[in-house]
């Protein structure tokens, strides 16, 4: 198998930081040699902190700050997801993240919500009398 000697060079080691336990051990985790990047998993992380799906409670922000500081101290590239609007992406990049991703379900939800909002803005002026009656063709 000629591919085996090169295979090791092509492997990427990405870590998902998604639990309170991982954050408690973040310095030891980031000290491991060979980590290519680390991804903060906000939904799982918020759930492990008992604030599921909430990304602004103080305990969540504190934990994310600890991850960011440890990643910077150990020179571990930090990635994040989901970031679905430009302001979120810009915020993450300004804090040192190098890659962001989105969840298609969240993007679809946002677009559908926008569309529904637009439909509510359309004035409805239909009256039954504006349609021809049967037989008046």
mmCIF file of C-alpha atoms in Angstrom:
data_model
loop_
_atom_site.group_PDB
_atom_site.id
_atom_site.type_symbol
_atom_site.label_atom_id
_atom_site.label_comp_id
_atom_site.label_asym_id
_atom_site.label_seq_id
_atom_site.Cartn_x
_atom_site.Cartn_y
_atom_site.Cartn_z
ATOM 1 C CA UNK A 1 0.000 0.000 0.000
ATOM 2 C CA UNK A 2 1.874 3.000 -1.275
ATOM 3 C CA UNK A 3 -0.536 5.443 0.375
ATOM 4 C CA UNK A 4 0.329 4.496 3.961
ATOM 5 C CA UNK A 5 3.624 6.410 4.260
ATOM 6 C CA UNK A 6 1.875 9.681 3.290
ATOM 7 C CA UNK A 7 -1.306 9.043 5.226
ATOM 8 C CA UNK A 8 -0.028 10.427 8.524
ATOM 9 C CA UNK A 9 0.752 13.776 6.940
ATOM 10 C CA UNK A 10 -2.848 14.141 5.775
ATOM 11 C CA UNK A 11 -4.575 13.524 9.095
ATOM 12 C CA UNK A 12 -6.021 16.571 10.826
ATOM 13 C CA UNK A 13 -6.593 16.525 14.572
ATOM 14 C CA UNK A 14 -9.595 18.720 15.416
ATOM 15 C CA UNK A 15 -10.927 18.882 18.941
ATOM 16 C CA UNK A 16 -14.512 19.684 19.885
ATOM 17 C CA UNK A 17 -14.759 21.534 23.175
ATOM 18 C CA UNK A 18 -18.291 20.761 24.274
ATOM 19 C CA UNK A 19 -18.386 19.934 27.991
ATOM 20 C CA UNK A 20 -17.724 21.533 31.350
ATOM 21 C CA UNK A 21 -15.169 18.780 32.013
ATOM 22 C CA UNK A 22 -13.228 19.691 28.865
ATOM 23 C CA UNK A 23 -13.087 23.324 29.951
ATOM 24 C CA UNK A 24 -11.889 22.321 33.437
ATOM 25 C CA UNK A 25 -9.022 20.450 31.748
ATOM 26 C CA UNK A 26 -8.466 22.832 28.846
ATOM 27 C CA UNK A 27 -4.838 23.676 29.667
ATOM 28 C CA UNK A 28 -3.870 19.991 29.771
ATOM 29 C CA UNK A 29 -5.846 19.275 26.610
ATOM 30 C CA UNK A 30 -4.208 22.105 24.686
ATOM 31 C CA UNK A 31 -0.762 20.970 25.907
ATOM 32 C CA UNK A 32 -1.070 17.769 23.849
ATOM 33 C CA UNK A 33 1.225 17.835 20.825
ATOM 34 C CA UNK A 34 -0.319 17.541 17.368
ATOM 35 C CA UNK A 35 -3.575 19.473 17.756
ATOM 36 C CA UNK A 36 -4.368 21.206 14.471
ATOM 37 C CA UNK A 37 -7.377 23.163 15.703
ATOM 38 C CA UNK A 38 -10.069 23.293 18.334
ATOM 39 C CA UNK A 39 -13.744 23.965 17.772
ATOM 40 C CA UNK A 40 -15.979 25.503 20.409
ATOM 41 C CA UNK A 41 -19.307 23.635 20.191
ATOM 42 C CA UNK A 42 -21.716 26.205 21.648
ATOM 43 C CA UNK A 43 -24.901 24.132 21.733
ATOM 44 C CA UNK A 44 -23.330 21.178 23.520
ATOM 45 C CA UNK A 45 -21.267 23.436 25.754
ATOM 46 C CA UNK A 46 -24.279 25.528 26.774
ATOM 47 C CA UNK A 47 -26.220 22.343 27.530
ATOM 48 C CA UNK A 48 -23.424 21.046 29.760
ATOM 49 C CA UNK A 49 -23.585 24.374 31.630
ATOM 50 C CA UNK A 50 -27.383 24.070 32.117
ATOM 51 C CA UNK A 51 -28.130 27.033 29.819
ATOM 52 C CA UNK A 52 -28.981 25.028 26.721
ATOM 53 C CA UNK A 53 -29.052 27.118 23.552
ATOM 54 C CA UNK A 54 -28.281 30.368 25.386
ATOM 55 C CA UNK A 55 -25.011 32.004 24.441
ATOM 56 C CA UNK A 56 -25.041 35.143 26.586
ATOM 57 C CA UNK A 57 -25.373 33.969 30.221
ATOM 58 C CA UNK A 58 -22.346 35.012 32.304
ATOM 59 C CA UNK A 59 -21.252 31.427 33.018
ATOM 60 C CA UNK A 60 -21.263 30.570 29.298
ATOM 61 C CA UNK A 61 -19.321 33.719 28.356
ATOM 62 C CA UNK A 62 -16.802 33.067 31.141
ATOM 63 C CA UNK A 63 -16.175 29.506 29.948
ATOM 64 C CA UNK A 64 -15.782 30.575 26.313
ATOM 65 C CA UNK A 65 -13.354 33.277 27.458
ATOM 66 C CA UNK A 66 -11.313 30.633 29.288
ATOM 67 C CA UNK A 67 -11.196 28.477 26.149
ATOM 68 C CA UNK A 68 -10.108 31.442 24.035
ATOM 69 C CA UNK A 69 -7.372 32.426 26.521
ATOM 70 C CA UNK A 70 -6.032 28.870 26.743
ATOM 71 C CA UNK A 71 -6.037 28.478 22.960
ATOM 72 C CA UNK A 72 -4.126 31.723 22.553
ATOM 73 C CA UNK A 73 -1.607 30.784 25.272
ATOM 74 C CA UNK A 74 -0.913 27.392 23.669
ATOM 75 C CA UNK A 75 -1.123 28.662 20.046
ATOM 76 C CA UNK A 76 -3.997 26.310 19.229
ATOM 77 C CA UNK A 77 -6.053 27.642 16.300
ATOM 78 C CA UNK A 78 -9.638 28.213 17.365
ATOM 79 C CA UNK A 79 -12.683 27.627 15.182
ATOM 80 C CA UNK A 80 -16.358 28.118 15.923
ATOM 81 C CA UNK A 81 -19.817 27.388 14.804
ATOM 82 C CA UNK A 82 -22.487 28.238 14.164
ATOM 83 C CA UNK A 83 -22.109 31.751 12.845
ATOM 84 C CA UNK A 84 -24.991 32.546 10.555
ATOM 85 C CA UNK A 85 -24.836 36.300 10.054
ATOM 86 C CA UNK A 86 -21.949 38.590 9.180
ATOM 87 C CA UNK A 87 -21.938 40.353 12.568
ATOM 88 C CA UNK A 88 -21.422 37.011 14.347
ATOM 89 C CA UNK A 89 -18.627 36.074 11.958
ATOM 90 C CA UNK A 90 -16.901 39.453 12.387
ATOM 91 C CA UNK A 91 -17.146 39.156 16.179
ATOM 92 C CA UNK A 92 -15.557 35.704 16.184
ATOM 93 C CA UNK A 93 -12.721 36.750 13.867
ATOM 94 C CA UNK A 94 -12.025 39.818 16.028
ATOM 95 C CA UNK A 95 -11.568 37.442 18.994
ATOM 96 C CA UNK A 96 -9.007 35.301 17.163
ATOM 97 C CA UNK A 97 -11.120 32.594 15.576
ATOM 98 C CA UNK A 98 -9.823 31.460 12.189
ATOM 99 C CA UNK A 99 -12.753 29.495 10.812
ATOM 100 C CA UNK A 100 -16.492 29.578 11.330
ATOM 101 C CA UNK A 101 -19.272 27.377 10.165
ATOM 102 C CA UNK A 102 -23.016 27.487 10.100
ATOM 103 C CA UNK A 103 -25.821 25.040 10.545
ATOM 104 C CA UNK A 104 -28.021 24.717 7.501
ATOM 105 C CA UNK A 105 -31.079 24.209 9.707
ATOM 106 C CA UNK A 106 -30.463 27.527 11.470
ATOM 107 C CA UNK A 107 -29.903 29.319 8.181
ATOM 108 C CA UNK A 108 -33.100 27.878 6.727
ATOM 109 C CA UNK A 109 -34.977 28.863 9.890
ATOM 110 C CA UNK A 110 -33.682 32.446 9.646
ATOM 111 C CA UNK A 111 -34.633 32.764 5.977
ATOM 112 C CA UNK A 112 -38.107 31.314 6.557
ATOM 113 C CA UNK A 113 -38.643 33.699 9.489
ATOM 114 C CA UNK A 114 -37.663 36.621 7.248
ATOM 115 C CA UNK A 115 -40.040 35.446 4.538
ATOM 116 C CA UNK A 116 -42.911 35.032 6.993
ATOM 117 C CA UNK A 117 -42.201 38.516 8.326
ATOM 118 C CA UNK A 118 -42.339 39.912 4.802
ATOM 119 C CA UNK A 119 -45.676 38.243 4.137
ATOM 120 C CA UNK A 120 -47.125 39.895 7.205
ATOM 121 C CA UNK A 121 -46.167 43.271 5.768
ATOM 122 C CA UNK A 122 -48.118 42.768 2.558
ATOM 123 C CA UNK A 123 -51.488 44.514 2.912
ATOM 124 C CA UNK A 124 -54.364 42.186 2.223
ATOM 125 C CA UNK A 125 -57.125 43.864 0.221
ATOM 126 C CA UNK A 126 -58.938 40.951 -1.262
ATOM 127 C CA UNK A 127 -62.696 41.051 -1.174
ATOM 128 C CA UNK A 128 -65.051 38.391 -2.269
ATOM 129 C CA UNK A 129 -66.817 40.897 -4.514
ATOM 130 C CA UNK A 130 -63.652 41.381 -6.548
ATOM 131 C CA UNK A 131 -63.882 37.839 -7.897
ATOM 132 C CA UNK A 132 -66.323 36.985 -10.649
ATOM 133 C CA UNK A 133 -69.307 34.970 -9.520
ATOM 134 C CA UNK A 134 -70.006 31.604 -11.024
ATOM 135 C CA UNK A 135 -71.654 31.954 -14.349
ATOM 136 C CA UNK A 136 -70.597 35.568 -14.948
ATOM 137 C CA UNK A 137 -67.504 34.373 -16.722
#
